[in-house]
PDB file of C-alpha atoms and ligand atoms in Angstrom:
ATOM      1  CA  MET A  95      -7.695 -22.192   5.813  1.00  0.00           C
ATOM      2  CA  VAL A  96     -10.778 -20.377   4.538  1.00  0.00           C
ATOM      3  CA  ILE A  97     -12.937 -19.171   7.386  1.00  0.00           C
ATOM      4  CA  GLU A  98     -16.185 -17.250   7.543  1.00  0.00           C
ATOM      5  CA  ILE A  99     -16.642 -14.584  10.222  1.00  0.00           C
ATOM      6  CA  PRO A 100     -20.427 -14.127  10.427  1.00  0.00           C
ATOM      7  CA  GLU A 101     -22.088 -10.828  11.369  1.00  0.00           C
ATOM      8  CA  LEU A 102     -19.003  -8.676  11.651  1.00  0.00           C
ATOM      9  CA  LEU A 103     -21.510  -5.854  11.061  1.00  0.00           C
ATOM     10  CA  GLY A 104     -25.179  -5.786  12.025  1.00  0.00           C
ATOM     11  CA  LYS A 105     -27.957  -5.088   9.507  1.00  0.00           C
ATOM     12  CA  ALA A 106     -28.427  -1.456  10.622  1.00  0.00           C
ATOM     13  CA  GLU A 107     -24.689  -0.800  10.379  1.00  0.00           C
ATOM     14  CA  VAL A 108     -24.561  -2.260   6.887  1.00  0.00           C
ATOM     15  CA  GLN A 109     -27.504  -0.079   5.843  1.00  0.00           C
ATOM     16  CA  ALA A 110     -25.827   3.080   7.130  1.00  0.00           C
ATOM     17  CA  ILE A 111     -22.527   2.206   5.400  1.00  0.00           C
ATOM     18  CA  ARG A 112     -24.360   1.404   2.170  1.00  0.00           C
ATOM     19  CA  ALA A 113     -26.126   4.780   2.158  1.00  0.00           C
ATOM     20  CA  GLN A 114     -22.718   6.462   2.424  1.00  0.00           C
ATOM     21  CA  LEU A 115     -21.142   4.243  -0.239  1.00  0.00           C
ATOM     22  CA  GLU A 116     -23.968   4.760  -2.715  1.00  0.00           C
ATOM     23  CA  ALA A 117     -23.317   8.527  -2.608  1.00  0.00           C
ATOM     24  CA  ALA A 118     -19.506   8.180  -2.643  1.00  0.00           C
ATOM     25  CA  ASP A 119     -16.897   9.245  -5.189  1.00  0.00           C
ATOM     26  CA  TRP A 120     -15.980   6.070  -7.151  1.00  0.00           C
ATOM     27  CA  HIS A 121     -12.975   5.678  -9.457  1.00  0.00           C
ATOM     28  CA  ASP A 122     -11.631   3.052 -11.852  1.00  0.00           C
ATOM     29  CA  GLY A 123     -10.178   0.245  -9.714  1.00  0.00           C
ATOM     30  CA  ARG A 124      -7.270  -0.327 -12.091  1.00  0.00           C
ATOM     31  CA  GLY A 125      -5.434   2.479 -10.308  1.00  0.00           C
ATOM     32  CA  THR A 126      -4.482   0.086  -7.501  1.00  0.00           C
ATOM     33  CA  ALA A 127      -3.898  -3.122  -9.488  1.00  0.00           C
ATOM     34  CA  GLY A 128      -0.460  -4.656 -10.042  1.00  0.00           C
ATOM     35  CA  HIS A 129       0.904  -4.977 -13.613  1.00  0.00           C
ATOM     36  CA  ARG A 130      -0.616  -8.424 -14.301  1.00  0.00           C
ATOM     37  CA  ALA A 131      -3.848  -7.842 -12.383  1.00  0.00           C
ATOM     38  CA  ILE A 132      -4.576  -4.596 -14.255  1.00  0.00           C
ATOM     39  CA  SER A 133      -5.646  -6.425 -17.433  1.00  0.00           C
ATOM     40  CA  VAL A 134      -8.272  -8.531 -15.638  1.00  0.00           C
ATOM     41  CA  LYS A 135      -9.808  -5.901 -13.340  1.00  0.00           C
ATOM     42  CA  THR A 136     -12.996  -3.981 -14.177  1.00  0.00           C
ATOM     43  CA  ASN A 137     -14.455  -2.474 -11.032  1.00  0.00           C
ATOM     44  CA  LEU A 138     -14.698   0.789  -9.147  1.00  0.00           C
ATOM     45  CA  GLN A 139     -12.983   1.671  -5.900  1.00  0.00           C
ATOM     46  CA  LEU A 140     -12.810   4.544  -3.446  1.00  0.00           C
ATOM     47  CA  ARG A 141      -9.486   6.382  -3.533  1.00  0.00           C
ATOM     48  CA  LEU A 142      -7.151   5.414  -0.689  1.00  0.00           C
ATOM     49  CA  ASP A 143      -7.106   9.023   0.548  1.00  0.00           C
ATOM     50  CA  ASP A 144     -10.906   9.413   0.373  1.00  0.00           C
ATOM     51  CA  PRO A 145     -11.959  10.595   3.872  1.00  0.00           C
ATOM     52  CA  LEU A 146     -15.023   8.310   3.748  1.00  0.00           C
ATOM     53  CA  ALA A 147     -12.853   5.246   3.011  1.00  0.00           C
ATOM     54  CA  GLN A 148     -10.537   6.219   5.860  1.00  0.00           C
ATOM     55  CA  GLU A 149     -13.387   6.736   8.331  1.00  0.00           C
ATOM     56  CA  LEU A 150     -15.255   3.532   7.425  1.00  0.00           C
ATOM     57  CA  GLY A 151     -11.985   1.592   7.245  1.00  0.00           C
ATOM     58  CA  ALA A 152     -10.967   2.693  10.747  1.00  0.00           C
ATOM     59  CA  ARG A 153     -14.346   1.527  12.062  1.00  0.00           C
ATOM     60  CA  LEU A 154     -13.900  -1.869  10.440  1.00  0.00           C
ATOM     61  CA  VAL A 155     -10.411  -2.292  11.906  1.00  0.00           C
ATOM     62  CA  GLN A 156     -11.755  -1.387  15.346  1.00  0.00           C
ATOM     63  CA  ARG A 157     -14.542  -3.958  14.957  1.00  0.00           C
ATOM     64  CA  LEU A 158     -12.071  -6.648  13.876  1.00  0.00           C
ATOM     65  CA  GLY A 159     -10.126  -6.008  17.075  1.00  0.00           C
ATOM     66  CA  GLN A 160     -13.267  -6.789  19.084  1.00  0.00           C
ATOM     67  CA  THR A 161     -14.102 -10.017  17.227  1.00  0.00           C
ATOM     68  CA  PRO A 162     -12.803 -13.134  19.040  1.00  0.00           C
ATOM     69  CA  LEU A 163     -13.202 -15.479  16.039  1.00  0.00           C
ATOM     70  CA  PHE A 164     -11.116 -13.119  13.898  1.00  0.00           C
ATOM     71  CA  ILE A 165      -8.386 -12.799  16.560  1.00  0.00           C
ATOM     72  CA  ALA A 166      -8.217 -16.567  17.168  1.00  0.00           C
ATOM     73  CA  SER A 167      -8.108 -17.507  13.478  1.00  0.00           C
ATOM     74  CA  ALA A 168      -5.952 -14.668  12.068  1.00  0.00           C
ATOM     75  CA  LEU A 169      -3.653 -13.962  15.055  1.00  0.00           C
ATOM     76  CA  PRO A 170      -3.387 -10.445  13.610  1.00  0.00           C
ATOM     77  CA  ALA A 171      -0.215  -8.387  14.026  1.00  0.00           C
ATOM     78  CA  LYS A 172      -1.059  -5.646  11.474  1.00  0.00           C
ATOM     79  CA  ILE A 173      -4.134  -4.851   9.388  1.00  0.00           C
ATOM     80  CA  MET A 174      -4.002  -2.790   6.177  1.00  0.00           C
ATOM     81  CA  PRO A 175      -6.469   0.123   6.101  1.00  0.00           C
ATOM     82  CA  PRO A 176      -9.503  -1.502   4.410  1.00  0.00           C
ATOM     83  CA  ARG A 177     -10.457  -0.518   0.855  1.00  0.00           C
ATOM     84  CA  PHE A 178     -13.888  -0.393  -0.768  1.00  0.00           C
ATOM     85  CA  ASN A 179     -14.988  -1.724  -4.149  1.00  0.00           C
ATOM     86  CA  ARG A 180     -18.065  -1.838  -6.335  1.00  0.00           C
ATOM     87  CA  TYR A 181     -18.832  -4.193  -9.220  1.00  0.00           C
ATOM     88  CA  GLU A 182     -21.727  -3.792 -11.690  1.00  0.00           C
ATOM     89  CA  ASP A 183     -22.392  -3.968 -15.481  1.00  0.00           C
ATOM     90  CA  LYS A 184     -20.400  -7.223 -15.882  1.00  0.00           C
ATOM     91  CA  GLY A 185     -17.570  -5.811 -13.763  1.00  0.00           C
ATOM     92  CA  ALA A 186     -15.220  -8.562 -12.552  1.00  0.00           C
ATOM     93  CA  TYR A 187     -11.742  -9.238 -11.255  1.00  0.00           C
ATOM     94  CA  GLY A 188     -10.122 -12.162 -13.082  1.00  0.00           C
ATOM     95  CA  ASN A 189      -7.667 -14.642 -11.590  1.00  0.00           C
ATOM     96  CA  HIS A 190      -4.912 -12.843  -9.720  1.00  0.00           C
ATOM     97  CA  VAL A 191      -2.678 -13.018  -6.707  1.00  0.00           C
ATOM     98  CA  ASP A 192      -2.406 -10.120  -4.267  1.00  0.00           C
ATOM     99  CA  ASN A 193       0.943  -8.438  -3.632  1.00  0.00           C
ATOM    100  CA  ALA A 194       2.976 -10.189  -0.931  1.00  0.00           C
ATOM    101  CA  ILE A 195       3.794  -6.913   0.825  1.00  0.00           C
ATOM    102  CA  PHE A 196       1.979  -3.559   0.863  1.00  0.00           C
ATOM    103  CA  ALA A 197       3.287  -0.215   2.089  1.00  0.00           C
ATOM    104  CA  VAL A 198       0.842   1.349   4.554  1.00  0.00           C
ATOM    105  CA  PRO A 199      -0.173   4.707   3.004  1.00  0.00           C
ATOM    106  CA  GLY A 200       1.184   7.657   4.967  1.00  0.00           C
ATOM    107  CA  ALA A 201       3.225   5.470   7.331  1.00  0.00           C
ATOM    108  CA  GLN A 202       6.738   4.058   7.283  1.00  0.00           C
ATOM    109  CA  SER A 203       5.464   0.510   7.751  1.00  0.00           C
ATOM    110  CA  HIS A 204       4.611  -2.483   5.602  1.00  0.00           C
ATOM    111  CA  VAL A 205       2.090  -5.314   5.867  1.00  0.00           C
ATOM    112  CA  ARG A 206       2.938  -8.849   4.703  1.00  0.00           C
ATOM    113  CA  THR A 207      -0.295 -10.240   3.300  1.00  0.00           C
ATOM    114  CA  ASP A 208      -0.569 -13.533   5.183  1.00  0.00           C
ATOM    115  CA  LEU A 209      -4.373 -13.329   4.937  1.00  0.00           C
ATOM    116  CA  SER A 210      -6.793 -11.629   2.580  1.00  0.00           C
ATOM    117  CA  ALA A 211     -10.307 -10.637   3.653  1.00  0.00           C
ATOM    118  CA  THR A 212     -13.526  -9.541   1.968  1.00  0.00           C
ATOM    119  CA  ILE A 213     -16.396  -8.033   3.958  1.00  0.00           C
ATOM    120  CA  PHE A 214     -19.570  -8.335   1.905  1.00  0.00           C
ATOM    121  CA  LEU A 215     -21.704  -5.166   1.937  1.00  0.00           C
ATOM    122  CA  SER A 216     -24.448  -6.342  -0.465  1.00  0.00           C
ATOM    123  CA  ASP A 217     -26.833  -9.215   0.144  1.00  0.00           C
ATOM    124  CA  PRO A 218     -26.660 -12.159  -2.308  1.00  0.00           C
ATOM    125  CA  ASP A 219     -30.155 -11.455  -3.681  1.00  0.00           C
ATOM    126  CA  GLU A 220     -29.137  -7.922  -4.711  1.00  0.00           C
ATOM    127  CA  TYR A 221     -26.864  -9.112  -7.532  1.00  0.00           C
ATOM    128  CA  ASP A 222     -26.133 -12.044  -9.832  1.00  0.00           C
ATOM    129  CA  GLY A 223     -22.569 -13.316 -10.216  1.00  0.00           C
ATOM    130  CA  GLY A 224     -19.968 -11.548  -8.095  1.00  0.00           C
ATOM    131  CA  GLU A 225     -18.777 -14.743  -6.401  1.00  0.00           C
ATOM    132  CA  LEU A 226     -15.334 -14.661  -4.844  1.00  0.00           C
ATOM    133  CA  VAL A 227     -13.654 -17.846  -6.077  1.00  0.00           C
ATOM    134  CA  ILE A 228     -10.607 -18.882  -4.047  1.00  0.00           C
ATOM    135  CA  ASP A 229      -8.241 -21.652  -5.156  1.00  0.00           C
ATOM    136  CA  ASP A 230      -6.443 -23.258  -2.261  1.00  0.00           C
ATOM    137  CA  LEU A 231      -4.750 -26.619  -1.698  1.00  0.00           C
ATOM    138  CA  PHE A 232      -8.136 -28.283  -1.265  1.00  0.00           C
ATOM    139  CA  GLY A 233      -9.709 -26.968  -4.467  1.00  0.00           C
ATOM    140  CA  GLY A 234     -11.931 -24.005  -5.301  1.00  0.00           C
ATOM    141  CA  HIS A 235     -14.218 -22.242  -2.824  1.00  0.00           C
ATOM    142  CA  ARG A 236     -17.072 -20.141  -4.255  1.00  0.00           C
ATOM    143  CA  VAL A 237     -18.010 -17.500  -1.713  1.00  0.00           C
ATOM    144  CA  LYS A 238     -21.027 -15.192  -1.678  1.00  0.00           C
ATOM    145  CA  LEU A 239     -22.033 -14.194   1.834  1.00  0.00           C
ATOM    146  CA  PRO A 240     -24.807 -12.105   3.413  1.00  0.00           C
ATOM    147  CA  ALA A 241     -24.029  -8.406   3.876  1.00  0.00           C
ATOM    148  CA  GLY A 242     -21.992  -7.839   7.041  1.00  0.00           C
ATOM    149  CA  HIS A 243     -20.211 -11.219   6.881  1.00  0.00           C
ATOM    150  CA  MET A 244     -16.497 -11.595   6.211  1.00  0.00           C
ATOM    151  CA  ILE A 245     -14.399 -14.270   4.526  1.00  0.00           C
ATOM    152  CA  LEU A 246     -10.751 -14.772   5.512  1.00  0.00           C
ATOM    153  CA  TYR A 247      -8.438 -16.744   3.206  1.00  0.00           C
ATOM    154  CA  PRO A 248      -4.703 -17.295   2.739  1.00  0.00           C
ATOM    155  CA  GLY A 249      -3.028 -14.393   0.967  1.00  0.00           C
ATOM    156  CA  SER A 250      -1.125 -16.994  -1.043  1.00  0.00           C
ATOM    157  CA  SER A 251      -4.267 -18.135  -2.917  1.00  0.00           C
ATOM    158  CA  LEU A 252      -5.106 -17.331  -6.511  1.00  0.00           C
ATOM    159  CA  HIS A 253      -8.592 -15.830  -6.523  1.00  0.00           C
ATOM    160  CA  ARG A 254     -11.100 -13.982  -8.691  1.00  0.00           C
ATOM    161  CA  VAL A 255     -14.480 -12.231  -8.609  1.00  0.00           C
ATOM    162  CA  THR A 256     -16.890 -13.481 -11.277  1.00  0.00           C
ATOM    163  CA  PRO A 257     -18.737 -10.898 -13.448  1.00  0.00           C
ATOM    164  CA  VAL A 258     -21.688  -9.138 -11.815  1.00  0.00           C
ATOM    165  CA  THR A 259     -24.458  -9.523 -14.404  1.00  0.00           C
ATOM    166  CA  ARG A 260     -27.323  -7.905 -12.426  1.00  0.00           C
ATOM    167  CA  GLY A 261     -27.373  -5.319  -9.657  1.00  0.00           C
ATOM    168  CA  THR A 262     -24.370  -4.010  -7.724  1.00  0.00           C
ATOM    169  CA  ARG A 263     -21.933  -5.745  -5.397  1.00  0.00           C
ATOM    170  CA  PHE A 264     -20.330  -3.529  -2.729  1.00  0.00           C
ATOM    171  CA  ALA A 265     -17.543  -4.876  -0.519  1.00  0.00           C
ATOM    172  CA  ALA A 266     -14.682  -3.873   1.734  1.00  0.00           C
ATOM    173  CA  PHE A 267     -11.413  -5.769   1.534  1.00  0.00           C
ATOM    174  CA  THR A 268      -8.138  -5.804   3.371  1.00  0.00           C
ATOM    175  CA  TRP A 269      -5.012  -7.804   4.190  1.00  0.00           C
ATOM    176  CA  ILE A 270      -3.619  -8.988   7.486  1.00  0.00           C
ATOM    177  CA  GLN A 271      -0.098  -9.732   8.644  1.00  0.00           C
ATOM    178  CA  SER A 272      -0.340 -12.498  11.201  1.00  0.00           C
ATOM    179  CA  PHE A 273       1.980 -13.236  14.096  1.00  0.00           C
ATOM    180  CA  VAL A 274       2.151 -16.711  12.474  1.00  0.00           C
ATOM    181  CA  ALA A 275       3.053 -16.450   8.788  1.00  0.00           C
ATOM    182  CA  GLN A 276       2.313 -20.069   7.816  1.00  0.00           C
ATOM    183  CA  ASP A 277      -1.319 -20.935   7.145  1.00  0.00           C
ATOM    184  CA  GLN A 278      -0.963 -24.551   8.338  1.00  0.00           C
ATOM    185  CA  GLN A 279       0.539 -23.466  11.656  1.00  0.00           C
ATOM    186  CA  ARG A 280      -2.250 -20.931  12.159  1.00  0.00           C
ATOM    187  CA  ARG A 281      -4.771 -23.705  11.463  1.00  0.00           C
ATOM    188  CA  LEU A 282      -3.204 -25.974  14.117  1.00  0.00           C
ATOM    189  CA  LEU A 283      -3.226 -23.159  16.676  1.00  0.00           C
ATOM    190  CA  PHE A 284      -6.832 -22.301  15.841  1.00  0.00           C
ATOM    191  CA  ASP A 285      -7.962 -25.926  16.222  1.00  0.00           C
ATOM    192  CA  LEU A 286      -6.078 -26.250  19.518  1.00  0.00           C
ATOM    193  CA  ASP A 287      -7.516 -22.976  20.802  1.00  0.00           C
ATOM    194  CA  SER A 288     -11.075 -24.010  19.817  1.00  0.00           C
ATOM    195  CA  ALA A 289     -10.651 -27.375  21.579  1.00  0.00           C
ATOM    196  CA  ILE A 290      -9.365 -25.640  24.731  1.00  0.00           C
ATOM    197  CA  GLN A 291     -12.383 -23.301  24.692  1.00  0.00           C
ATOM    198  CA  ASP A 292     -14.784 -26.262  24.319  1.00  0.00           C
ATOM    199  CA  LEU A 293     -13.079 -28.256  27.080  1.00  0.00           C
ATOM    200  CA  THR A 294     -13.082 -25.237  29.388  1.00  0.00           C
ATOM    201  CA  ALA A 295     -16.816 -24.796  28.862  1.00  0.00           C
ATOM    202  CA  ASP A 296     -17.597 -28.469  29.592  1.00  0.00           C
ATOM    203  CA  HIS A 297     -14.924 -29.396  32.179  1.00  0.00           C
ATOM    204  CA  PRO A 298     -13.626 -26.129  33.667  1.00  0.00           C
ATOM    205  CA  ASP A 299     -11.641 -27.876  36.459  1.00  0.00           C
ATOM    206  CA  HIS A 300      -9.833 -30.421  34.311  1.00  0.00           C
ATOM    207  CA  GLY A 301      -6.064 -30.091  34.872  1.00  0.00           C
ATOM    208  CA  GLY A 302      -5.353 -31.095  31.260  1.00  0.00           C
ATOM    209  CA  ILE A 303      -6.571 -27.650  30.192  1.00  0.00           C
ATOM    210  CA  ASP A 304      -3.477 -26.045  31.773  1.00  0.00           C
ATOM    211  CA  THR A 305      -1.176 -28.409  29.874  1.00  0.00           C
ATOM    212  CA  LEU A 306      -2.948 -27.751  26.576  1.00  0.00           C
ATOM    213  CA  THR A 307      -2.893 -23.992  27.198  1.00  0.00           C
ATOM    214  CA  ASN A 308       0.828 -24.227  27.894  1.00  0.00           C
ATOM    215  CA  VAL A 309       1.338 -26.136  24.636  1.00  0.00           C
ATOM    216  CA  TYR A 310      -0.681 -23.464  22.772  1.00  0.00           C
ATOM    217  CA  HIS A 311       1.459 -20.622  24.063  1.00  0.00           C
ATOM    218  CA  ASN A 312       4.720 -22.485  23.559  1.00  0.00           C
ATOM    219  CA  LEU A 313       3.820 -23.217  19.921  1.00  0.00           C
ATOM    220  CA  LEU A 314       2.797 -19.592  19.406  1.00  0.00           C
ATOM    221  CA  ARG A 315       6.130 -18.477  20.876  1.00  0.00           C
ATOM    222  CA  GLN A 316       8.032 -20.844  18.538  1.00  0.00           C
ATOM    223  CA  TRP A 317       6.088 -19.965  15.394  1.00  0.00           C
ATOM    224  CA  SER A 318       5.504 -16.235  15.761  1.00  0.00           C
ATOM    225  CA  THR A 319       7.607 -14.081  13.459  1.00  0.00           C
ATOM    226  CA  THR A 320       7.318 -10.875  15.482  1.00  0.00           C
TER     227      THR A 320
HETATM  228  O1  AKG B 648     -13.945  -8.012  -4.049  1.00  0.00           O
HETATM  229  C1  AKG B 648     -13.439  -9.011  -3.543  1.00  0.00           C
HETATM  230  O2  AKG B 648     -14.094  -9.866  -2.929  1.00  0.00           O
HETATM  231  C2  AKG B 648     -11.948  -9.275  -3.667  1.00  0.00           C
HETATM  232  C3  AKG B 648     -11.179  -8.160  -4.286  1.00  0.00           C
HETATM  233  C4  AKG B 648      -9.780  -8.557  -4.594  1.00  0.00           C
HETATM  234  O3  AKG B 648      -9.449  -9.711  -4.748  1.00  0.00           O
HETATM  235  C5  AKG B 648      -8.743  -7.523  -4.691  1.00  0.00           C
HETATM  236  O4  AKG B 648      -9.074  -6.324  -4.782  1.00  0.00           O
HETATM  237  O5  AKG B 648      -7.545  -7.881  -4.704  1.00  0.00           O
HETATM  238 FE1  FE2 B 649      -7.322  -9.896  -4.676  1.00  0.00          FE
END
């Protein structure tokens, strides 16, 4: 499932983050690419131990934890510290697949990348190209969202960022380990949860809501891997 989380950050927040990113210490992004991805990656990134990346990343993780649509669709168990990238001058990231498992820097834990996420930090009219193209079972999605919006997609998808031919594209990106590893199971739970929310809003006293809620939690108990 590919799902858009609108307005994860407000306009003023994006502006403040952008001012910090524009003055930041950028490095060749190939330093963090796997052995196949390295040949198709031409962008800049903040170093993982850059204090600015750590501070902004922690804020993003905190915000994700307060975002009901993210919680309901991702069922997050662990979130990798977000990273920051910058594409310009025809910079691109060709077709690649993200690592299945990442070690969390400075911790003894790992994150299985059930979901990948990009948080756009530039508005679409600031650059040409720079679309995130995601291949999933239902074909290709071309994604270019307003600054502050996030796209969530299965970590199992091949994906790429097309060359940025004008302007600069800033983004944050991360990976999420979900309580439910399988994308199709997460989709069913998300649809069921959304239907329960709608029913509760329209018919709060309907007894069927308890049954459906019970089914939701029993499926989550069966399917969760932690
Ligand atoms: O910049 C993006 O939207 C995605 C970046 C990406 O796919 C990656 O760094 O693995
Ligand atoms: Fe990627």
